[in-house]
Short mmCIF file of C-alpha atoms in Angstrom, two decimals:
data_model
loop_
_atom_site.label_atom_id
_atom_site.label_comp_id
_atom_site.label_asym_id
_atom_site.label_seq_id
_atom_site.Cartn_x
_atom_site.Cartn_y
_atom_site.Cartn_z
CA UNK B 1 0.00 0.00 0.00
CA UNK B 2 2.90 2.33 0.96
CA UNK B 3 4.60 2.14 -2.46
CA UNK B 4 1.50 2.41 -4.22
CA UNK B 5 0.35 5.51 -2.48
CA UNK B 6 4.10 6.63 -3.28
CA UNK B 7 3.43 5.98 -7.00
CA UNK B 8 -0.20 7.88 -6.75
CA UNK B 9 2.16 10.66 -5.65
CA UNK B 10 4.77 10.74 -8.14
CA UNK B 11 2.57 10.52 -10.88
CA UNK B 12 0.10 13.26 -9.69
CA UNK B 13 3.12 15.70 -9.16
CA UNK B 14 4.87 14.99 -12.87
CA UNK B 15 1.56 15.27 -14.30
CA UNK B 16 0.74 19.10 -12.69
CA UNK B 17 4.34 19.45 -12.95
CA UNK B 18 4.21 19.28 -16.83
CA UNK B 19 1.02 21.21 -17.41
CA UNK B 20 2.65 24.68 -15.24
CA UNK B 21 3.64 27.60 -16.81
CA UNK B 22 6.50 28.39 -14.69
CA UNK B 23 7.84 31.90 -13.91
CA UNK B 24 11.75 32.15 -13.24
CA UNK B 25 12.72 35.90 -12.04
CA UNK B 26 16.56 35.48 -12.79
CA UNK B 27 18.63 34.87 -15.03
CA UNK B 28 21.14 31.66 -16.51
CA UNK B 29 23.95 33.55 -18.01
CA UNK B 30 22.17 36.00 -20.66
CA UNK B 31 18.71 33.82 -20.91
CA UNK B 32 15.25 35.13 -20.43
CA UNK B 33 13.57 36.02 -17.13
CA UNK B 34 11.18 32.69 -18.23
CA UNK B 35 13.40 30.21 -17.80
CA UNK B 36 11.05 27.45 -16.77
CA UNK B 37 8.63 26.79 -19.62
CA UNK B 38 7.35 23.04 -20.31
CA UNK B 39 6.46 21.91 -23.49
CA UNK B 40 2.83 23.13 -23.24
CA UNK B 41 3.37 26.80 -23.25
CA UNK B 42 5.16 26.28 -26.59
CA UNK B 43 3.71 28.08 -29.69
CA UNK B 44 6.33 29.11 -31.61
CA UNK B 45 9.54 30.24 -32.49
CA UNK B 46 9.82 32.67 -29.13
CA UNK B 47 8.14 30.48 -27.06
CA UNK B 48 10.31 27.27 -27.91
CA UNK B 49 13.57 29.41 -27.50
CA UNK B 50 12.24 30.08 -22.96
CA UNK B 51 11.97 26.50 -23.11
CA UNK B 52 15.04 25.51 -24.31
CA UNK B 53 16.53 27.93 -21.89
CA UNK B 54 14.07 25.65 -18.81
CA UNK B 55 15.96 22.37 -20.54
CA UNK B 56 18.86 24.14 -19.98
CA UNK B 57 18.11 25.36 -16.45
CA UNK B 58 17.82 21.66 -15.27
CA UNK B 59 21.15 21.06 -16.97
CA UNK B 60 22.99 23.86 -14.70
CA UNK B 61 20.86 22.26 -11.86
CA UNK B 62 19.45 25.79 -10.75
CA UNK B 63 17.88 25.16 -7.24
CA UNK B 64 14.31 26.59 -6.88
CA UNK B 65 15.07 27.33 -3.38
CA UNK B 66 17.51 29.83 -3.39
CA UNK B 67 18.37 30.12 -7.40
CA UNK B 68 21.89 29.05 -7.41
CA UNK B 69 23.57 27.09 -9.66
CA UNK B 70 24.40 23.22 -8.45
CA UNK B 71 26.50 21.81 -10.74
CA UNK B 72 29.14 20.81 -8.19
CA UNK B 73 27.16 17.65 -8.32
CA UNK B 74 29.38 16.64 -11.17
CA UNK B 75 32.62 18.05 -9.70
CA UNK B 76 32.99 16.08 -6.21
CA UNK B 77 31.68 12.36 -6.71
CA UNK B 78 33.72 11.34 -9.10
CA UNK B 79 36.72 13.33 -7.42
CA UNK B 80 35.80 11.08 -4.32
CA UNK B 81 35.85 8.08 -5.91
CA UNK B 82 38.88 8.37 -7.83
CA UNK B 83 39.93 9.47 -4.44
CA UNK B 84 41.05 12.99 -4.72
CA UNK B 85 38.05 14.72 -2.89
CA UNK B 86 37.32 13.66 0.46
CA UNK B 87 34.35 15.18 3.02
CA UNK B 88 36.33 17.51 5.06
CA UNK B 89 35.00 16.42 8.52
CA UNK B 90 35.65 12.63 8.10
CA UNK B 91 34.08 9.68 6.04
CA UNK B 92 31.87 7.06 7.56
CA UNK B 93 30.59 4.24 6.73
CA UNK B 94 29.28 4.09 2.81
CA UNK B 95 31.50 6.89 2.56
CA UNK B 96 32.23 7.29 -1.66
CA UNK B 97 36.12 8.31 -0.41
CA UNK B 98 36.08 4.16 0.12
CA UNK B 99 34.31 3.10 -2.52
CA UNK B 100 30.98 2.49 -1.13
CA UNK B 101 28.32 2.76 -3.75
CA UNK B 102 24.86 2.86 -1.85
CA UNK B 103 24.74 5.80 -0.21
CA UNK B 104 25.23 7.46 -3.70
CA UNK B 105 22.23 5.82 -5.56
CA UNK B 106 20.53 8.93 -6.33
CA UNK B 107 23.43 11.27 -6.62
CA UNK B 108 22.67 11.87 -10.73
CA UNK B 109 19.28 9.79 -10.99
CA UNK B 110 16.86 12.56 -10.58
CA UNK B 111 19.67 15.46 -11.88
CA UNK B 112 19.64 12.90 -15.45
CA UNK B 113 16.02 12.49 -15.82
CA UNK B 114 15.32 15.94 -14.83
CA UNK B 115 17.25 16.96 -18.28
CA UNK B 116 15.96 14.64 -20.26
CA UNK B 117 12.13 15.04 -19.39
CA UNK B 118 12.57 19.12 -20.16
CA UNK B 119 14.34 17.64 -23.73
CA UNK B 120 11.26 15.23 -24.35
CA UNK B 121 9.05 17.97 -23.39
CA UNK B 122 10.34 20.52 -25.87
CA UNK B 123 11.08 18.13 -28.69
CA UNK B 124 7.49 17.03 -28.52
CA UNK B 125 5.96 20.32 -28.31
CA UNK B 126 7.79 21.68 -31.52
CA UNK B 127 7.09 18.44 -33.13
CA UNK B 128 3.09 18.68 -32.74
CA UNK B 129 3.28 22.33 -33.67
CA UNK B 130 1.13 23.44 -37.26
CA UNK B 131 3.93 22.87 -39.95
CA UNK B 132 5.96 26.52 -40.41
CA UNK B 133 5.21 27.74 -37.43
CA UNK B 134 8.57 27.48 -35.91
CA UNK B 135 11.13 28.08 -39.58
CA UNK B 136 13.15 24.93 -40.41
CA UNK B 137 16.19 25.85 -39.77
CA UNK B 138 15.64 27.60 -36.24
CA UNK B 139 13.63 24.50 -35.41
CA UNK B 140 16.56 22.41 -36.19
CA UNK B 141 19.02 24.45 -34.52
CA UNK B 142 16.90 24.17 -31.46
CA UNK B 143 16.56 20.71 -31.30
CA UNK B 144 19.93 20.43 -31.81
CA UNK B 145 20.67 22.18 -28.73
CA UNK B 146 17.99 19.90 -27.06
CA UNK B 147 19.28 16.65 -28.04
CA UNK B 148 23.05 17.19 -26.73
CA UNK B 149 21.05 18.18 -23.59
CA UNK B 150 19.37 15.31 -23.41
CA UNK B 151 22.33 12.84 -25.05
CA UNK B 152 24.50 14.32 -21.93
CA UNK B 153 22.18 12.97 -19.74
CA UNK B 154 21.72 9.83 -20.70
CA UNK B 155 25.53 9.63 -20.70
CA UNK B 156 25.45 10.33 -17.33
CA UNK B 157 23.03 7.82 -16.49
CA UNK B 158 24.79 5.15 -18.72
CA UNK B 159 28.21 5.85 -16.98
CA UNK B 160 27.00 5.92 -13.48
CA UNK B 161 24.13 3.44 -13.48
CA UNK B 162 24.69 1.31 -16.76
CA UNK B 163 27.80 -1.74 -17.40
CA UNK B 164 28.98 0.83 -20.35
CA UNK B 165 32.20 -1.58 -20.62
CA UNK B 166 30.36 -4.24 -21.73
CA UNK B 167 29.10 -3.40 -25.11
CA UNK B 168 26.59 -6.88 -25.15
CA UNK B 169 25.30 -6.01 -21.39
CA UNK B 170 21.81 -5.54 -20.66
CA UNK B 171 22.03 -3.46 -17.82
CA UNK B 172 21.76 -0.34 -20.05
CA UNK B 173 19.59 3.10 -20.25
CA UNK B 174 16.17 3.66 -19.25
CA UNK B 175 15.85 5.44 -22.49
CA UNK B 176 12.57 7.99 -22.58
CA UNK B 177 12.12 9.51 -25.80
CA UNK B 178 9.14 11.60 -24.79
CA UNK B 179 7.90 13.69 -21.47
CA UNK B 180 6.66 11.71 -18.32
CA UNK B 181 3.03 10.96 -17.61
CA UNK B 182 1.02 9.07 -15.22
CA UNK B 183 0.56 6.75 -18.74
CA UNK B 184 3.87 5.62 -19.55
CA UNK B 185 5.73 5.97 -16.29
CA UNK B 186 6.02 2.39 -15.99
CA UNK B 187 9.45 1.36 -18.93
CA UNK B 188 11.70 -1.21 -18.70
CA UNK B 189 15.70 -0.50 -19.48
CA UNK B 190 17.58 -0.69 -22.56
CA UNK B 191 20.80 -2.76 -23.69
CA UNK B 192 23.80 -0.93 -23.23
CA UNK B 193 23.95 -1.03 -26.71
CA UNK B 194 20.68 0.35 -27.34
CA UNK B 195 21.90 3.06 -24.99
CA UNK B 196 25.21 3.76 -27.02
CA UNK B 197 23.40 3.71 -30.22
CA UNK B 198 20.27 6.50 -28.54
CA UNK B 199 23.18 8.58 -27.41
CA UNK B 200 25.31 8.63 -30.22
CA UNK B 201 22.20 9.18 -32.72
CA UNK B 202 21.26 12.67 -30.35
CA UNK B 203 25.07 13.60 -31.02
CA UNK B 204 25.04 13.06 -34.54
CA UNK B 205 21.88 15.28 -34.70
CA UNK B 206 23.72 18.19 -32.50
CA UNK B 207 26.94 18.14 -34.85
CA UNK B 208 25.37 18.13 -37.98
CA UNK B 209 22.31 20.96 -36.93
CA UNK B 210 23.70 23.36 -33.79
CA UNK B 211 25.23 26.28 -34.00
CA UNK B 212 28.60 26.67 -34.75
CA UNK B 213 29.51 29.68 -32.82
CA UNK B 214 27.40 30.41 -29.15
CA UNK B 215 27.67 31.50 -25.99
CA UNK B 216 30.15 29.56 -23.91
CA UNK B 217 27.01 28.27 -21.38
CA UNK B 218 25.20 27.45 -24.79
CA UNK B 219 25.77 24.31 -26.92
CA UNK B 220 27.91 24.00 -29.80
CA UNK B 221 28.57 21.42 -32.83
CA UNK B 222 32.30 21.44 -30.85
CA UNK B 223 30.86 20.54 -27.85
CA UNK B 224 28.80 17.61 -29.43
CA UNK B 225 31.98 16.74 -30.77
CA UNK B 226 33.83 16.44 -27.31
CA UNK B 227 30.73 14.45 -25.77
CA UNK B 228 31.29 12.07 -28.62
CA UNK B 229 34.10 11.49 -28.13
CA UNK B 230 33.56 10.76 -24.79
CA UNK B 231 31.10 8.41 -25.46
CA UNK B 232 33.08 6.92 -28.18
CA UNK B 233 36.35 6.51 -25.67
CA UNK B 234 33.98 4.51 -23.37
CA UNK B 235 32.57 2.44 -25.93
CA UNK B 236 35.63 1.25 -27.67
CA UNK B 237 34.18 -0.87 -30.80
CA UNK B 238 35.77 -1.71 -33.97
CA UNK B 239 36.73 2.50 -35.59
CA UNK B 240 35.98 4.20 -32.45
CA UNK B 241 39.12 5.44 -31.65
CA UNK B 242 39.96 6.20 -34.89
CA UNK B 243 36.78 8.68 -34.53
CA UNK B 244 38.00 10.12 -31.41
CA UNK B 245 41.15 11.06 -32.74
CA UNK B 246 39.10 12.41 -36.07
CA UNK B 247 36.94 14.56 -33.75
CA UNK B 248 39.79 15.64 -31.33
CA UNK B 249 41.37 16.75 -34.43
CA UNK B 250 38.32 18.94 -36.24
CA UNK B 251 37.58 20.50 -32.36
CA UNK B 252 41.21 21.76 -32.48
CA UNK B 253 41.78 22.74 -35.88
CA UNK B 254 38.23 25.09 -35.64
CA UNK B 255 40.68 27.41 -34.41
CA UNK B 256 37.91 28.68 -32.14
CA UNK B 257 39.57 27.23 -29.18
CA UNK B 258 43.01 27.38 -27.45
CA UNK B 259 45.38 26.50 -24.77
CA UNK B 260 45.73 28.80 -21.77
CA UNK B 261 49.48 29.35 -21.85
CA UNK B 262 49.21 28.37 -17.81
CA UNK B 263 46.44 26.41 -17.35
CA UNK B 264 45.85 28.16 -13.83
CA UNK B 265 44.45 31.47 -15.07
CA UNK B 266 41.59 29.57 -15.87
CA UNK B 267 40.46 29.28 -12.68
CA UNK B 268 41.89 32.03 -11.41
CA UNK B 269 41.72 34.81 -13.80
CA UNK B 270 39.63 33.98 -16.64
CA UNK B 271 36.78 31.87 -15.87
CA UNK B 272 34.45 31.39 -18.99
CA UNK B 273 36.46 33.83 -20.59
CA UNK B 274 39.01 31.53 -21.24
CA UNK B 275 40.17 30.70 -24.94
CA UNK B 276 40.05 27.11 -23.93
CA UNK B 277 36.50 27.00 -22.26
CA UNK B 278 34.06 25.08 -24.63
CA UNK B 279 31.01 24.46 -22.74
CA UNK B 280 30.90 26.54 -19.10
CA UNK B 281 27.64 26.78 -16.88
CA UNK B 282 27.66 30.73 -15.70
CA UNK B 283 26.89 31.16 -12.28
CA UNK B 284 23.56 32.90 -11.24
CA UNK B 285 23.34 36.95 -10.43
CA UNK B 286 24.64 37.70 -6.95
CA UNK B 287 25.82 33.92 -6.19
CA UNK B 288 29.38 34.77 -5.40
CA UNK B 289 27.71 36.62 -2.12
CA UNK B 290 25.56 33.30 -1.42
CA UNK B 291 26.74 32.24 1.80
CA UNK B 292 26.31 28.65 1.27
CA UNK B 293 28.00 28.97 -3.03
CA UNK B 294 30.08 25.82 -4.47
CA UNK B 295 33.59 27.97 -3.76
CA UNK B 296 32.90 27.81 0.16
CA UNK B 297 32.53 24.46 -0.14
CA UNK B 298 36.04 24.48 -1.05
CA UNK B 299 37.50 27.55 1.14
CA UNK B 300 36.98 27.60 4.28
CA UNK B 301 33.90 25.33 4.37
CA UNK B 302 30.14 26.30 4.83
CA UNK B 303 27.30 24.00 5.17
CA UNK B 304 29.85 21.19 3.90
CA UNK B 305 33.66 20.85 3.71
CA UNK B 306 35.11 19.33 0.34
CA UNK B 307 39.11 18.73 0.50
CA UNK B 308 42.42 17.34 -1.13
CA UNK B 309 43.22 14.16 0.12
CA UNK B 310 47.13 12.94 0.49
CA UNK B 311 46.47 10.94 -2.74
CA UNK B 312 46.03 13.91 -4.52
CA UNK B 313 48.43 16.04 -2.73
CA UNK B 314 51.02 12.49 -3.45
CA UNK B 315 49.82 12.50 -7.24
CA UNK B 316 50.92 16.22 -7.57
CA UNK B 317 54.18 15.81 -5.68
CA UNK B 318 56.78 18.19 -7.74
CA UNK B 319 54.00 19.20 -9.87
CA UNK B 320 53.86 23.26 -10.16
CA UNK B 321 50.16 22.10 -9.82
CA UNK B 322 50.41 21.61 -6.69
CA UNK B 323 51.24 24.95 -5.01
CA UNK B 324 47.75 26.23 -6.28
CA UNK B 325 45.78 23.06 -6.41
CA UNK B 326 46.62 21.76 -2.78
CA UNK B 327 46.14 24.23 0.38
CA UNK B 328 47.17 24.06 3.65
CA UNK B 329 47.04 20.88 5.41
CA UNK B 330 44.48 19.92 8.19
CA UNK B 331 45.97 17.40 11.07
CA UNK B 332 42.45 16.98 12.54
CA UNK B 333 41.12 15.32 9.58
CA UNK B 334 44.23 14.64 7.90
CA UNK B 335 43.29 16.24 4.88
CA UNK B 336 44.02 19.70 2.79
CA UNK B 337 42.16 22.67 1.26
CA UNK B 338 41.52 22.15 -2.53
CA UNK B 339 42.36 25.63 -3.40
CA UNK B 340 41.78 24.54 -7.52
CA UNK B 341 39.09 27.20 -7.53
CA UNK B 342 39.71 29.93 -4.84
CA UNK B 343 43.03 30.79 -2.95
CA UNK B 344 42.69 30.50 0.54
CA UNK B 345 41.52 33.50 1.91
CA UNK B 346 40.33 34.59 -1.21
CA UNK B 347 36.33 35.31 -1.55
CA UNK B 348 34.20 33.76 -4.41
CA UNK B 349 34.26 35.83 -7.52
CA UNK B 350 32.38 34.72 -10.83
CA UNK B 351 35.28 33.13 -11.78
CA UNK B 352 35.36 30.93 -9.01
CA UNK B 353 31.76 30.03 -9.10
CA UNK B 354 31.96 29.33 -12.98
CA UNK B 355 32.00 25.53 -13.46
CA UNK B 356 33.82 23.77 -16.57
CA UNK B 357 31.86 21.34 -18.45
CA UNK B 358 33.94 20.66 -21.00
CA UNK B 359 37.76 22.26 -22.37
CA UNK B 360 40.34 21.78 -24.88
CA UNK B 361 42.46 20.13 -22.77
CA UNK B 362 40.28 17.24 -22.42
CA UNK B 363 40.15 17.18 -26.32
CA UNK B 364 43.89 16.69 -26.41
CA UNK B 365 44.29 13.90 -23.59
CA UNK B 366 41.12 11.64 -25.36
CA UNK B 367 43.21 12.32 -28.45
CA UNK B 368 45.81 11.18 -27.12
CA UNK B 369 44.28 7.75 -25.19
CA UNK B 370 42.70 6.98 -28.11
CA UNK B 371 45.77 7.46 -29.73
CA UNK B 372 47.51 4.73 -27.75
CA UNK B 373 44.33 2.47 -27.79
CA UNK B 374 44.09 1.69 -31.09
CA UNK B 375 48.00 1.25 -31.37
CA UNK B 376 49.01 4.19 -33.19
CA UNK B 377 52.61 6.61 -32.43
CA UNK B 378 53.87 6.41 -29.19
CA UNK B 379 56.06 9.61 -30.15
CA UNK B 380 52.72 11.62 -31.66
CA UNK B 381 51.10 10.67 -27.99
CA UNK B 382 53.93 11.53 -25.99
CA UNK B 383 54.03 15.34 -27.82
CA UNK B 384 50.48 15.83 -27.05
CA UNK B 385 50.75 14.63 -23.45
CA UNK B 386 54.06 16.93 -23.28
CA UNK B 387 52.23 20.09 -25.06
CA UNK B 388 49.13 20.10 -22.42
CA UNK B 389 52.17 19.11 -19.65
CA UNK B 390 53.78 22.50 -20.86
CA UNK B 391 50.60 24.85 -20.43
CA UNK B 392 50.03 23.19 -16.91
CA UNK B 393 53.69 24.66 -16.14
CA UNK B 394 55.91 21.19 -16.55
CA UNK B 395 59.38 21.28 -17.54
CA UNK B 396 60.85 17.93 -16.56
CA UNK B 397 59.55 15.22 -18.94
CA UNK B 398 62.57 12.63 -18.11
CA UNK B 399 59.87 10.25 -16.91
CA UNK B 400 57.44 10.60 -19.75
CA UNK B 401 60.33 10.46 -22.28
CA UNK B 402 61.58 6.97 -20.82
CA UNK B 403 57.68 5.09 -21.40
CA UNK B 404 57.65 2.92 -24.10
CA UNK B 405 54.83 1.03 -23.55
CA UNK B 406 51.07 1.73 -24.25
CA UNK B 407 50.08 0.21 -20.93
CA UNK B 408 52.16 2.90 -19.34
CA UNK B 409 51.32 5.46 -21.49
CA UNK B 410 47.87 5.05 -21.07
CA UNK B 411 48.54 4.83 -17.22
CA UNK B 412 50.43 8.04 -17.41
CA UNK B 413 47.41 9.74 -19.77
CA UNK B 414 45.26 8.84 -16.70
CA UNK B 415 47.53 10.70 -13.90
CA UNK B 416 47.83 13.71 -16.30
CA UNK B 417 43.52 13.69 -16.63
CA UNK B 418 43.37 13.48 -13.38
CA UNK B 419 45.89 16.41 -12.35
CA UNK B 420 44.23 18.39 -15.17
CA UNK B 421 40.52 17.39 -15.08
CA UNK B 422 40.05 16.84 -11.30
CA UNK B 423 36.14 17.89 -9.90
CA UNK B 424 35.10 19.21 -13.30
CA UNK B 425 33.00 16.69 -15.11
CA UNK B 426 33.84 13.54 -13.85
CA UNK B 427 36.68 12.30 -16.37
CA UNK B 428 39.12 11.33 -13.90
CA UNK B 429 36.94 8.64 -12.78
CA UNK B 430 36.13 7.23 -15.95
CA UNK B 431 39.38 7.31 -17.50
CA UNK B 432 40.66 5.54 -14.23
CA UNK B 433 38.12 2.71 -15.45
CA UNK B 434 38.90 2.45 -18.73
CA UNK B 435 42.48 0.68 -17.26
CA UNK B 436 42.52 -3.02 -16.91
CA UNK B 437 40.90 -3.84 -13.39
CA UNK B 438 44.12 -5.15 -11.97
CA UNK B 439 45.59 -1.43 -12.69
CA UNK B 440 42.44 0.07 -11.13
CA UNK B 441 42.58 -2.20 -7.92
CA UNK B 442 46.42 -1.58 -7.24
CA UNK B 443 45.38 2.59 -7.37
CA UNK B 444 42.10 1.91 -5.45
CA UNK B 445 42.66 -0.67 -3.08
CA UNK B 446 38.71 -1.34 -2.01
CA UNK B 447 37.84 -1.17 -5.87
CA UNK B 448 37.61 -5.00 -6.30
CA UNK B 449 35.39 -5.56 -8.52
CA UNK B 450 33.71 -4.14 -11.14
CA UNK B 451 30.38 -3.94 -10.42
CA UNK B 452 31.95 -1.00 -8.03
CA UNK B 453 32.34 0.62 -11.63
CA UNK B 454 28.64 1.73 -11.41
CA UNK B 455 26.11 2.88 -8.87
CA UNK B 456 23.07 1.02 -7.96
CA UNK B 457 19.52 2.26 -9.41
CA UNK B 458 17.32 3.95 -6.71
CA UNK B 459 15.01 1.85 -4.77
CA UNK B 460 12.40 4.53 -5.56
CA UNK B 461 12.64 3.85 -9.44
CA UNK B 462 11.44 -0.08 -8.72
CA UNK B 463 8.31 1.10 -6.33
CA UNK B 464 7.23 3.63 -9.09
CA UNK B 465 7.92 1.41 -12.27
CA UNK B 466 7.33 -2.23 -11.90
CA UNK B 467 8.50 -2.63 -15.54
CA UNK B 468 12.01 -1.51 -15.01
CA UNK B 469 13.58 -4.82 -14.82
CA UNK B 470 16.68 -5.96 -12.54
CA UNK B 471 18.77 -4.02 -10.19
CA UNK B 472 22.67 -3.53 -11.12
CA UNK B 473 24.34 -6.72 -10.39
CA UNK B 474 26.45 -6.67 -6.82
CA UNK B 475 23.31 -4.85 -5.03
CA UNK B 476 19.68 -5.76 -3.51
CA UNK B 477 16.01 -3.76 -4.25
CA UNK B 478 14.82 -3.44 -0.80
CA UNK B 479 11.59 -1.36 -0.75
#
């Protein structure tokens, strides 16, 4: 009776939730004060442009409560599993910092779905509009936009929730092509390659259709490109590294974007601004004063604490990262600042409450793994990992000079995404898993086995669709 009363609920809210024309006073970045528009309210060219901005609200994870941007979400779990973020006042039990899964079930669940059902919403709206009413090629352009929104969340959801490394798995997506009613709530999951193929199809879509030039919190063809390859990376069938390193190479010869000459006044000085930025999520008007913001999170701790651990601070030893990566060390917890974002006793500044979604040094580094995947030049691998060592302020490359193996190399790559990438978009953790599990267990000792890879679905998602199928192997339903 209790989860049926729970599924009443749920299906009562989405349906009112989806049928409100939804008034947002501020602002994401430069889009109109309506923000929040579902699919209803669109009528036409105007209209369909507020609602992409609402798809794109749910992707910067605006909180209605006090309108600030909370896309840290995708910064510090996969920092603390890879083990270079720990919860400055100690772990627990079922603490990620050891590996524990559980108490991270719905850490992206509702964040993914969120996204996708504003996509859905939109899509279907333009779609059932009179012919002409929205022009061709805007309504193209839109979608476009829409359907990297929605392909990045179901990448989420198929890294974090789906067995992505096994290509014939069918522990895949829950793939919803349309909005959420009380009617077809109930869905079972898709085969991971079903999920691959639903992603990848959205991309293709975005490259060929969205703009080529936009705002740096606004999707691009370049950033389809870079999620691609991501994708692609992860997927590793038969030409897809090849197509990384195609894709790597058209984001970098567009010209558009460039290496910071030090990689630090990113973060520091330039924020968004930044030649190298591709995709950036602005933060909201006044959040720098927010007394609870993501940089005081960071420096010196507000409602939470988020800090280097001594693998980090061990992984950056005679790094010039680490003077403005790694603070001060703190003996009660045994832990340090992460200063990546903010100095200590800096305040938060836009810069330091601008988050990094995607940047051309991740372009160069999946270049370059893919490079060494599919067997290609050690020495064209090598320069790339030495040119993005260079901008990060590296002089010594004895060490990467004397690797002449691709199970090194790769291992190397890894360290260098992880002292680049660290809390940004999650890369450090998924590159770590792309290494042979041996490799993975030997850096994370309580990563055993690889259904630790992946979290397990939400309870909630089994009392609320009995058509869902089985739980992630390794982990029980108990409703």
């Amino acid at each position: 009776m209790k989860n049926k009363i729970k599924f009443i609920y749920k299906s009562l809210f989405l349906a009112c939730f989806f049928q409100l024309f939804v008034f947002c006073e501020s602002q994401l970045g430069a889009l109109p004060e309506n923000a929040k528009v579902d699919g209803n309210t669109v009528l036409d060219e105007a209209t369909a442009k507020i609602a992409l901005n609402g798809v794109y609200y749910r992707f910067a994870n605006v909180s209605a409560s006090n309108n600030i941007t909370q896309w840290t979400i995708n910064e510090r779990l996969p920092a603390q599993l890879s083990g270079y973020m720990v919860y400055g006042y100690g772990v627990g039990a079922g603490a990620p910092e050891d590996n524990q899964m559980l108490s991270s079930s719905s850490t992206y669940w509702q964040y993914s779905y969120g996204i996708i059902n504003a996509a859905n919403s939109l899509i279907g709206a333009m779609n059932g509009l009179p012919e002409g009413r929205i022009p061709q090629k805007v309504h193209e352009t839109i979608e476009a936009e829409t359907r990297f929104l929605r392909a990045y969340g179901n990448y989420k959801l198929l890294s974090y929730y789906s067995q992505w490394f096994d290509y014939d798995s069918q522990f895949g997506v829950l793939l919803r092509d349309e909005a959420v009613t009380t009617g077809n709530i109930a869905k079972s999951r898709s085969t991971v390659k079903e999920s691959y193929e639903a992603i990848l199809n959205d991309l293709d879509f975005a490259i060929e259709h969205a703009p080529k030039e936009n705002s740096k919190y606004y999707a691009t063809s370049a950033a389809a490109k870079v999620l691609k390859a991501r994708v692609l990376i992860s997927r590793g069938q038969l030409g897809d590294y090849q197509e990384v390193i195609s894709l790597s190479d058209e984001v970098i010869a567009q010209g558009e974007y460039r290496l910071e000459p030090l990689a630090k006044d990113i973060f520091r000085i330039l924020g968004e601004e930044s030649d190298e930025v591709i995709l950036s999520i602005t933060p909201q008007p006044n959040q720098p004063d927010y007394a609870y913001s993501r940089t005081r999170q960071f420096y010196p701790g507000a409602s939470s604490l988020y800090c280097a651990t001594e693998g980090l601070n061990n992984l950056l030893e005679g790094d010039p990262r680490q003077d403005w990566m790694v603070g001060s060390f703190r003996p009660d917890y045994a832990n340090f600042f992460f200063t990546k974002y903010i100095a200590e006793g800096n305040n938060p500044s836009v810069v330091s409450e601008t988050f990094f979604a995607m940047r051309l040094t991740e372009v160069y580094l999946l270049k370059a793994e893919a490079i060494l995947r599919n067997k290609g030049s050690i020495d064209e691998a090598k320069a790339i990992l030495k040119k993005i060592g260079e901008h990060n302020g590296l002089q010594d490359f004895s060490k990467l000079e004397s690797l002449d193996d691709y199970q090194e190399l790769l291992l190397y790559n890894y360290h260098e995404v992880s002292k680049c990438l660290v809390a940004e978009d999650g890369q450090e953790w998924l590159t770590l898993l792309r290494l042979p599990l041996s490799t993975v267990s030997q850096l994370r000792p309580k990563l055993t086995e690889i259904n630790q890879y992946i979290l397990p679905i939400p309870n909630g998602e089994f009392a609320d669709n009995p058509e869902f199928g089985e739980q992630n192997p390794g982990y029980n339903i108990d409703l």
